[in-house]
Amino acid sequence: MRRHATTKRSTSRRVAAAVLAVCLASSGAAVVGAGAAHAVDPDRLRPGCVWRTAEDQANHVQTCSWHSESLGREVTVQVRPSDQQPGQTERGVYFLDGLGSTPAYSSWSLPIAGAVENYSPADNLVMPTGGSGEWMTNWRTAPTGAASAPQWETFLSSELPSYLYSNFDVGQRNNAIVGVSMSAAPAIITGLDHPETFSVMRAYSGYYETDNPLGWLAIPLIQISRSGITNGLWGMWGNPLSPGNNWAHNSVARRLVTEPTPPQTIIVSTGNGTLSPAEIDAQNAAMATIWREHPEQLPAFLLSSADGVIVGGALESAAFGSTLLLQAATTAVGLPVRYRYSSGGHNWLAWGDDAHADAQEVDAALDAAAAGTSTASTQSPSVAPTSPTPASPVSPTNVERELSSLPTTLPAPVRDAVDTAATAIGSLAPHLAPAFTSAHR
C-alpha cells in the first residue's frame, strides 16, 4: 500500500534533477459512467504493458502500448493505477506533455514533475507520450512526416477512456485533465468539449488567445522550429482566413467569454519569466558540481544555462502575458476561473515546485465534483466570485479596468519587447491575407 507523500521532495533530489529540467526546457468496450474497481491491483501488469525502469516499477507506473485508431499509429501511455480496494469508484487524472515530449515516456512521470509522488494514491495517473508539436488536438491533414492526421482530442475523450475502463477500471466521468505549455490550452478545450468526462481542467504556462494574427504566426513557427512540422498553419485547424476553420474553436479566451459558463473547475497558472529561488539554487548547485568535477566544461555550461534562461524566460513571459489577458477577459464577464501567479521560467523545475499543493487542489476539486458540489467559485483573491450563465459580452471598458488591477510583475525589458513585437505584428496583419489565401488549405 502506497502512502501519500505529505512533504516536498528533498533538496538533494531536486538538485539532482535540475540538469534534466534544463535539458527538457530547451530542447475494450466503452461503458459510460464511474468506474467501480473490481481488480485494480497496481502491481499487476496489464496486457501490452511493461515496467520501463526499476524506478517506474517501484512507483507502480506501467508503460502500455497499442495501436491507436484515433492517432493512426502506435501510442504509448504510462499509467499509475490507484491502490483502492475493490468496489470503490475509480477516477483518472490525465497529464498532457509539452513540446519536449518523447514517444518513450511522459515528462510527467519523472521525479522532477512531482505528479507521481504528490497525487493521491486514490487517483489513477494517466500520462500519454509523444505528440511533440501536434498541439494535442484534432488535425485536418497529416502533419509533416506523419502518415495520417492525428485526432488527439478524440483519443483523449473517447479511445483512451474506453481503454482505461477496460484495463484499469477507470471511470469515464469526473476525471481531471492537466496540460503544460503546448498542451495547456488543449487541456481546457478538451474539457470544455467533453464536460461529461472531465470535471477539472488544470493548465500551466499556456497560450490562450490563438485566434488572431499573433497566434496564427506564433504556433506554426513553434511547430517548425521545435518539431519540424511545416504545415501547421493550414494542416491543423485549417487556413485561419478561410471559412470553416477551427482557430476560434480552439481559442480558450474566445470560448470562455462567448459560451455559457462551464460547469467545471478551471485552474490556470504561470510564472513571470524571472528565475524562482528553486531555479537559482539548482543552477548554482549544478555549476558548483561542474566546477568541482569538470572545470573545463564550465564555459559551455554557462553558455547553455544562459541560453536556457533567456529562452525559458521569454516563453514564460509570453505565457504570463497571455494569462493576464485571459484573466482580464474572464473576470470582466464574471467567470470563476482560478489563477495562480509565481516567479519562474518555462521549465519542469518551476512547474514541479508546487506539485504538492497543486495535487491537493485538483484532488479537492474532483472530490467536490463527485459529491455534487462545485468548487469553481472558490477564487484567488483577485478574481470575482460571480458566474453568470451565459457569459455576458466582454466590454472594452471592463477589460481595461480588470487589466489595471492584475499583477504587473512582467520584467520591464520583456514587457517592452512584447509590446514592440505586438505592434509590429499588428501592422503586418493587413498584409497577411494574400499569404494565407495562397497557402495550402
Coordinates of C-alpha atoms in Angstrom, one line a residue:
M1 CA 0.0 0.0 0.0
R2 CA 1.5 3.3 -1.0
R3 CA 1.3 6.3 1.3
H4 CA 0.5 9.8 0.0
A5 CA 3.6 12.0 0.3
T6 CA 2.9 14.9 2.7
T7 CA 6.3 16.7 2.4
K8 CA 8.1 18.3 -0.5
R9 CA 10.9 16.4 -2.3
S10 CA 14.2 16.6 -0.7
T11 CA 16.6 19.4 -1.9
S12 CA 19.2 16.9 -2.9
R13 CA 16.7 15.0 -5.1
R14 CA 15.5 18.2 -6.8
V15 CA 19.0 19.4 -7.4
A16 CA 19.9 16.0 -9.0
A17 CA 17.0 16.5 -11.4
A18 CA 17.9 20.1 -12.2
V19 CA 20.1 19.2 -15.2
L20 CA 17.3 17.1 -16.6
A21 CA 15.0 20.1 -16.2
V22 CA 17.3 22.4 -18.2
C23 CA 17.6 19.8 -21.0
L24 CA 13.8 19.3 -21.1
A25 CA 13.2 23.0 -21.1
S26 CA 15.5 23.7 -24.0
S27 CA 15.2 21.0 -26.2
G28 CA -12.1 -2.6 -24.9
A29 CA -15.8 -1.6 -24.8
A30 CA -16.9 1.9 -24.0
V31 CA -19.0 1.9 -20.8
V32 CA -20.0 5.4 -19.8
G33 CA -20.0 6.1 -16.0
A34 CA -17.9 6.0 -12.9
G35 CA -15.6 3.0 -12.7
A36 CA -16.2 0.6 -9.8
A37 CA -12.9 -1.1 -9.0
H38 CA -13.0 -4.9 -9.2
A39 CA -9.4 -5.8 -10.0
V40 CA -7.3 -2.6 -9.6
D41 CA -4.1 -4.2 -8.2
P42 CA -1.4 -1.6 -9.0
D43 CA 1.3 -4.3 -9.1
R44 CA -0.4 -6.4 -11.8
L45 CA 0.9 -5.6 -15.4
R46 CA -1.9 -5.3 -17.9
P47 CA -1.7 -6.8 -21.3
G48 CA 0.7 -4.8 -23.5
C49 CA 2.2 -3.1 -20.5
V50 CA 5.8 -3.2 -19.1
W51 CA 7.8 -1.8 -16.3
R52 CA 10.0 0.7 -18.2
T53 CA 12.5 1.1 -15.4
A54 CA 13.1 -0.2 -11.9
E55 CA 12.0 3.2 -10.6
D56 CA 8.8 3.0 -12.5
Q57 CA 8.1 -0.4 -11.1
A58 CA 8.7 0.9 -7.6
N59 CA 6.3 3.7 -8.3
H60 CA 3.8 1.3 -9.9
V61 CA 4.0 3.2 -13.2
Q62 CA 3.2 0.9 -16.1
T63 CA 4.1 1.8 -19.7
C64 CA 1.4 0.5 -22.1
S65 CA 1.3 0.5 -25.9
W66 CA -1.3 -0.4 -28.5
H67 CA -2.3 0.7 -32.0
S68 CA -4.5 3.8 -31.8
E69 CA -7.2 4.2 -34.3
S70 CA -7.6 7.9 -33.4
L71 CA -3.9 8.7 -33.9
G72 CA -3.3 6.2 -36.8
R73 CA -0.1 4.8 -35.1
E74 CA 1.1 3.0 -32.1
V75 CA 0.6 5.0 -28.9
T76 CA 2.3 4.7 -25.5
V77 CA 0.5 5.7 -22.3
Q78 CA 2.0 5.5 -18.8
V79 CA -0.5 4.6 -16.1
R80 CA -0.1 4.6 -12.3
P81 CA -3.1 2.7 -11.1
S82 CA -4.8 3.6 -7.9
D83 CA -4.4 1.4 -4.8
Q84 CA -8.1 1.5 -3.8
Q85 CA -10.0 -1.5 -2.6
P86 CA -12.3 -3.4 -4.9
G87 CA -15.7 -1.8 -5.3
Q88 CA -14.5 1.8 -4.9
T89 CA -15.1 4.4 -7.6
E90 CA -12.1 5.0 -9.8
R91 CA -11.1 8.3 -11.4
G92 CA -8.3 9.4 -13.6
V93 CA -6.0 12.4 -13.8
Y94 CA -4.9 12.8 -17.4
F95 CA -1.5 14.6 -17.9
L96 CA -0.7 16.0 -21.3
D97 CA 3.0 16.6 -22.2
G98 CA 4.6 19.7 -23.7
L99 CA 6.8 20.3 -26.7
G100 CA 9.6 18.3 -25.2
S101 CA 7.5 15.1 -25.3
T102 CA 9.0 11.8 -26.5
P103 CA 7.4 8.6 -27.6
A104 CA 9.0 6.6 -24.9
Y105 CA 7.8 8.2 -21.7
S106 CA 5.9 11.2 -20.3
S107 CA 7.8 14.1 -18.7
W108 CA 5.0 13.9 -16.0
S109 CA 6.3 10.5 -14.9
L110 CA 9.7 11.9 -14.0
P111 CA 10.6 12.8 -10.3
I112 CA 11.1 16.5 -11.2
A113 CA 7.4 16.9 -12.2
G114 CA 6.2 15.7 -8.8
A115 CA 3.0 14.2 -10.1
V116 CA 3.6 10.5 -9.2
E117 CA 4.8 11.4 -5.7
N118 CA 2.2 14.0 -4.8
Y119 CA -1.1 13.0 -6.3
S120 CA -3.3 10.8 -4.1
P121 CA -2.9 7.0 -4.4
A122 CA -6.6 7.0 -4.9
D123 CA -6.0 8.6 -8.3
N124 CA -5.2 6.8 -11.5
L125 CA -2.5 8.9 -13.2
V126 CA -2.7 8.7 -17.0
M127 CA 0.3 10.1 -19.0
P128 CA 0.2 9.8 -22.8
T129 CA 3.5 10.1 -24.5
G130 CA 4.6 11.7 -27.8
G131 CA 2.8 14.3 -29.9
S132 CA 5.6 16.9 -30.0
G133 CA 4.3 19.9 -31.9
E134 CA 0.9 18.3 -32.6
W135 CA -0.8 20.5 -30.0
M136 CA -2.9 17.6 -28.6
T137 CA -5.8 18.5 -31.0
N138 CA -7.7 17.0 -33.9
W139 CA -5.8 17.7 -37.2
R140 CA -7.4 18.2 -40.6
T141 CA -4.5 16.8 -42.6
A142 CA -1.4 14.8 -41.6
P143 CA 1.4 16.9 -40.0
T144 CA 4.7 17.0 -41.9
G145 CA 6.3 13.5 -41.8
A146 CA 3.2 11.7 -40.5
A147 CA 1.2 9.1 -42.4
S148 CA -2.2 10.3 -41.1
A149 CA -3.9 13.2 -39.3
P150 CA -3.8 12.6 -35.6
Q151 CA -7.1 13.0 -33.7
W152 CA -5.8 13.8 -30.2
E153 CA -9.0 15.2 -28.8
T154 CA -10.9 12.1 -30.0
F155 CA -8.2 9.9 -28.5
L156 CA -8.3 11.7 -25.1
S157 CA -12.1 11.9 -24.8
S158 CA -13.1 8.5 -26.3
E159 CA -10.5 5.9 -27.1
L160 CA -8.3 6.4 -24.1
P161 CA -11.2 6.5 -21.5
S162 CA -12.5 3.2 -23.1
Y163 CA -9.1 1.6 -22.8
L164 CA -8.7 2.7 -19.2
Y165 CA -12.1 1.4 -18.2
S166 CA -11.5 -2.0 -19.8
N167 CA -8.0 -2.4 -18.4
F168 CA -7.8 -0.3 -15.2
D169 CA -11.5 0.1 -14.2
V170 CA -11.1 3.9 -14.5
G171 CA -14.5 5.6 -14.9
Q172 CA -15.4 7.8 -17.8
R173 CA -16.9 10.6 -15.7
N174 CA -15.4 13.0 -13.2
N175 CA -11.8 12.9 -14.3
A176 CA -9.2 15.7 -14.4
I177 CA -7.1 16.8 -17.4
V178 CA -3.8 18.7 -17.0
G179 CA -1.8 20.4 -19.7
V180 CA 1.5 22.3 -19.7
S181 CA 2.9 24.7 -22.2
M182 CA 1.9 23.4 -25.7
S183 CA -0.9 21.3 -24.1
A184 CA -2.2 23.8 -21.6
A185 CA -4.9 25.4 -23.8
P186 CA -5.8 22.0 -25.5
A187 CA -6.4 20.5 -22.0
I188 CA -9.0 23.3 -21.4
I189 CA -10.5 22.9 -24.8
T190 CA -10.9 19.2 -24.5
G191 CA -12.5 19.7 -21.1
L192 CA -14.9 22.3 -22.5
D193 CA -15.9 19.9 -25.3
H194 CA -16.3 16.9 -23.0
P195 CA -17.7 18.1 -19.7
E196 CA -19.2 14.7 -19.0
T197 CA -15.6 13.2 -19.0
F198 CA -13.6 16.0 -17.4
S199 CA -14.8 17.9 -14.3
V200 CA -11.5 19.6 -13.6
M201 CA -9.0 21.3 -16.0
R202 CA -5.6 22.4 -14.9
A203 CA -3.3 24.5 -17.2
Y204 CA 0.3 25.5 -16.7
S205 CA 2.1 28.2 -18.7
G206 CA -0.1 28.2 -21.8
Y207 CA -1.1 30.5 -24.6
Y208 CA -4.8 31.1 -24.7
E209 CA -5.5 33.8 -27.4
T210 CA -4.9 31.9 -30.6
D211 CA -7.5 33.3 -33.0
N212 CA -5.5 36.4 -34.0
P213 CA -2.5 37.2 -36.3
L214 CA -0.1 36.6 -33.4
G215 CA -1.5 33.2 -32.7
W216 CA -1.6 32.4 -36.5
L217 CA 2.1 33.2 -36.7
A218 CA 3.4 32.0 -33.4
I219 CA 2.0 28.5 -33.2
P220 CA 3.2 27.4 -36.7
L221 CA 6.6 29.0 -36.1
I222 CA 7.0 27.0 -32.9
Q223 CA 5.9 23.8 -34.7
I224 CA 8.5 24.5 -37.4
S225 CA 11.4 25.3 -35.1
R226 CA 10.8 22.7 -32.4
S227 CA 9.2 19.8 -34.2
G228 CA 9.8 20.2 -37.9
I229 CA 6.1 20.4 -38.7
T230 CA 5.9 22.9 -41.6
N231 CA 2.1 22.7 -42.4
G232 CA 0.6 23.6 -39.0
L233 CA -0.8 26.9 -40.3
W234 CA -3.3 25.1 -42.6
G235 CA -3.0 21.4 -41.7
M236 CA -4.0 21.6 -38.0
W237 CA -7.2 23.8 -37.8
G238 CA -7.5 25.0 -41.4
N239 CA -6.4 28.2 -43.0
P240 CA -7.3 30.9 -40.4
L241 CA -8.6 33.2 -43.1
S242 CA -10.8 30.6 -44.8
P243 CA -14.4 29.9 -43.9
G244 CA -14.9 26.9 -41.6
N245 CA -11.5 26.9 -39.9
N246 CA -11.2 25.8 -36.3
W247 CA -8.9 28.5 -34.9
A248 CA -11.7 30.2 -33.0
H249 CA -13.0 26.9 -31.6
N250 CA -9.5 26.2 -30.2
S251 CA -9.1 29.7 -28.6
V252 CA -9.6 29.3 -24.9
A253 CA -10.2 33.1 -24.4
R254 CA -12.8 33.2 -27.1
R255 CA -14.6 30.1 -26.0
L256 CA -14.8 31.1 -22.3
V257 CA -16.2 34.6 -22.9
T258 CA -18.7 33.7 -25.7
E259 CA -20.1 30.4 -24.4
P260 CA -22.3 29.6 -21.3
T261 CA -20.3 29.3 -18.0
P262 CA -18.8 25.8 -17.9
P263 CA -19.8 23.6 -15.0
Q264 CA -16.2 22.5 -14.3
T265 CA -13.3 23.8 -12.2
I266 CA -10.6 25.5 -14.3
I267 CA -7.3 26.4 -12.8
V268 CA -4.6 28.4 -14.7
S269 CA -1.1 29.2 -13.5
T270 CA 2.0 30.8 -14.9
G271 CA 5.4 32.1 -13.9
N272 CA 6.6 35.7 -14.7
G273 CA 9.7 34.7 -16.6
T274 CA 12.2 35.5 -13.8
L275 CA 14.1 32.8 -12.1
S276 CA 12.5 31.3 -9.0
P277 CA 14.5 30.6 -5.8
A278 CA 14.4 26.9 -6.7
E279 CA 15.8 27.5 -10.2
I280 CA 18.6 29.7 -8.8
D281 CA 19.5 27.1 -6.2
A282 CA 19.6 24.4 -8.9
Q283 CA 21.7 26.4 -11.3
N284 CA 24.2 27.2 -8.5
A285 CA 24.4 23.6 -7.4
A286 CA 24.9 22.4 -10.9
M287 CA 27.6 25.0 -11.6
A288 CA 29.4 24.1 -8.4
T289 CA 29.3 20.4 -9.3
I290 CA 30.8 21.1 -12.8
W291 CA 33.4 23.4 -11.3
R292 CA 34.4 20.7 -8.9
E293 CA 34.4 17.7 -11.2
H294 CA 34.8 19.0 -14.8
P295 CA 36.0 22.6 -14.7
E296 CA 36.9 22.5 -18.4
Q297 CA 33.2 22.2 -19.1
L298 CA 32.2 25.3 -17.2
P299 CA 32.2 27.8 -20.1
A300 CA 30.0 25.5 -22.2
F301 CA 27.7 25.0 -19.2
L302 CA 27.4 28.8 -18.6
L303 CA 26.5 29.4 -22.3
S304 CA 23.9 26.6 -22.2
S305 CA 22.4 27.9 -19.0
A306 CA 22.3 31.5 -20.3
D307 CA 20.5 30.3 -23.4
G308 CA 18.0 28.2 -21.3
V309 CA 17.3 31.2 -19.0
I310 CA 16.8 33.6 -21.9
V311 CA 14.6 31.3 -24.0
G312 CA 12.7 30.0 -21.0
G313 CA 12.2 33.5 -19.6
A314 CA 10.9 34.7 -23.0
L315 CA 8.5 31.7 -23.3
E316 CA 7.2 32.1 -19.8
S317 CA 6.8 35.9 -20.1
A318 CA 4.6 35.2 -23.1
A319 CA 2.6 32.8 -21.1
F320 CA 2.4 35.3 -18.3
G321 CA 1.0 38.0 -20.7
S322 CA -1.4 35.5 -22.2
T323 CA -2.7 34.5 -18.8
L324 CA -3.1 38.2 -17.7
L325 CA -5.2 38.8 -20.8
L326 CA -7.3 35.7 -20.2
Q327 CA -7.9 36.7 -16.6
A328 CA -9.0 40.2 -17.6
A329 CA -11.5 38.8 -20.1
T330 CA -12.9 36.1 -17.9
T331 CA -13.1 38.4 -14.9
A332 CA -14.9 41.0 -16.9
V333 CA -17.7 38.6 -17.6
G334 CA -17.7 37.1 -14.1
L335 CA -16.3 33.6 -14.9
P336 CA -15.0 31.7 -11.9
V337 CA -11.6 30.7 -13.3
R338 CA -8.8 30.3 -10.7
Y339 CA -5.5 32.0 -11.4
R340 CA -2.1 31.3 -9.8
Y341 CA 1.0 33.5 -10.3
S342 CA 4.6 33.0 -9.2
S343 CA 8.2 33.6 -10.3
G344 CA 9.8 31.0 -12.5
G345 CA 10.7 30.2 -16.1
H346 CA 9.4 27.8 -18.7
N347 CA 10.8 24.5 -17.3
W348 CA 9.9 21.5 -15.2
L349 CA 11.8 22.7 -12.1
A350 CA 9.4 25.7 -11.9
W351 CA 6.2 23.6 -12.8
G352 CA 7.0 21.0 -10.2
D353 CA 7.9 23.4 -7.4
D354 CA 4.4 23.5 -6.0
A355 CA 3.4 19.9 -7.1
H356 CA 2.1 19.0 -3.6
A357 CA -0.3 22.0 -3.4
D358 CA -1.3 21.6 -7.0
A359 CA -2.2 17.9 -6.5
Q360 CA -4.2 18.7 -3.4
E361 CA -6.2 21.4 -5.2
V362 CA -7.0 19.1 -8.1
D363 CA -8.0 16.3 -5.8
A364 CA -10.2 18.6 -3.8
A365 CA -12.0 19.7 -6.9
L366 CA -12.5 16.1 -8.0
D367 CA -13.9 15.2 -4.6
A368 CA -16.3 18.2 -4.7
A369 CA -17.5 17.2 -8.2
A370 CA -18.0 13.6 -7.1
A371 CA -20.0 14.9 -4.1
G372 CA -22.1 17.1 -6.4
T373 CA -20.7 20.4 -5.0
S374 CA -18.8 22.8 -7.2
T375 CA -15.5 24.4 -6.2
A376 CA -15.4 26.5 -9.3
S377 CA -16.4 29.6 -7.4
T378 CA -13.6 29.4 -5.0
Q379 CA -11.4 32.1 -6.4
S380 CA -8.0 33.5 -5.7
P381 CA -8.5 37.0 -4.1
S382 CA -8.0 38.9 -7.4
V383 CA -10.9 37.1 -9.2
A384 CA -14.6 38.0 -8.7
P385 CA -16.7 35.0 -7.5
T386 CA -19.7 35.7 -9.6
S387 CA -20.6 33.4 -12.5
P388 CA -23.4 34.4 -14.8
T389 CA -24.8 31.9 -17.3
P390 CA -24.4 32.5 -20.1
A391 CA -21.4 34.7 -20.0
S392 CA -22.1 38.4 -20.6
P393 CA -20.4 40.3 -23.5
V394 CA -16.9 41.5 -23.0
S395 CA -16.8 45.3 -22.6
P396 CA -13.5 47.0 -23.6
T397 CA -14.0 49.2 -20.6
N398 CA -14.4 46.2 -18.3
V399 CA -11.3 44.5 -19.7
E400 CA -9.3 47.7 -19.3
R401 CA -10.4 48.0 -15.7
E402 CA -9.6 44.4 -15.0
L403 CA -6.2 44.6 -16.6
S404 CA -5.3 47.6 -14.5
S405 CA -5.9 45.5 -11.3
L406 CA -3.9 42.4 -12.4
P407 CA -0.3 41.6 -11.4
T408 CA 2.3 43.7 -13.3
T409 CA 5.4 41.7 -12.4
L410 CA 6.4 41.1 -16.0
P411 CA 10.0 42.4 -16.3
A412 CA 10.1 45.8 -17.9
P413 CA 12.6 44.9 -20.7
V414 CA 10.5 41.8 -21.6
R415 CA 7.2 43.9 -21.4
D416 CA 8.7 46.5 -23.8
A417 CA 9.9 43.8 -26.2
V418 CA 6.4 42.1 -26.2
D419 CA 4.7 45.5 -26.8
T420 CA 7.1 46.2 -29.7
A421 CA 6.6 42.8 -31.2
A422 CA 2.8 43.0 -30.9
T423 CA 2.8 46.4 -32.6
A424 CA 5.0 45.1 -35.4
I425 CA 2.8 42.0 -35.9
G426 CA -0.4 44.1 -35.8
S427 CA 1.0 46.4 -38.5
L428 CA 1.6 43.3 -40.7
A429 CA -2.0 42.0 -40.3
P430 CA -3.4 43.7 -43.4
H431 CA -0.7 42.2 -45.5
L432 CA -1.2 38.6 -44.3
A433 CA -4.3 37.8 -46.3
P434 CA -2.5 37.2 -49.6
A435 CA -0.1 34.9 -47.9
F436 CA -2.8 32.9 -46.2
T437 CA -5.1 32.6 -49.2
S438 CA -2.2 31.3 -51.3
A439 CA -1.3 28.8 -48.7
H440 CA -2.4 25.2 -48.8
R441 CA -5.8 24.6 -47.1

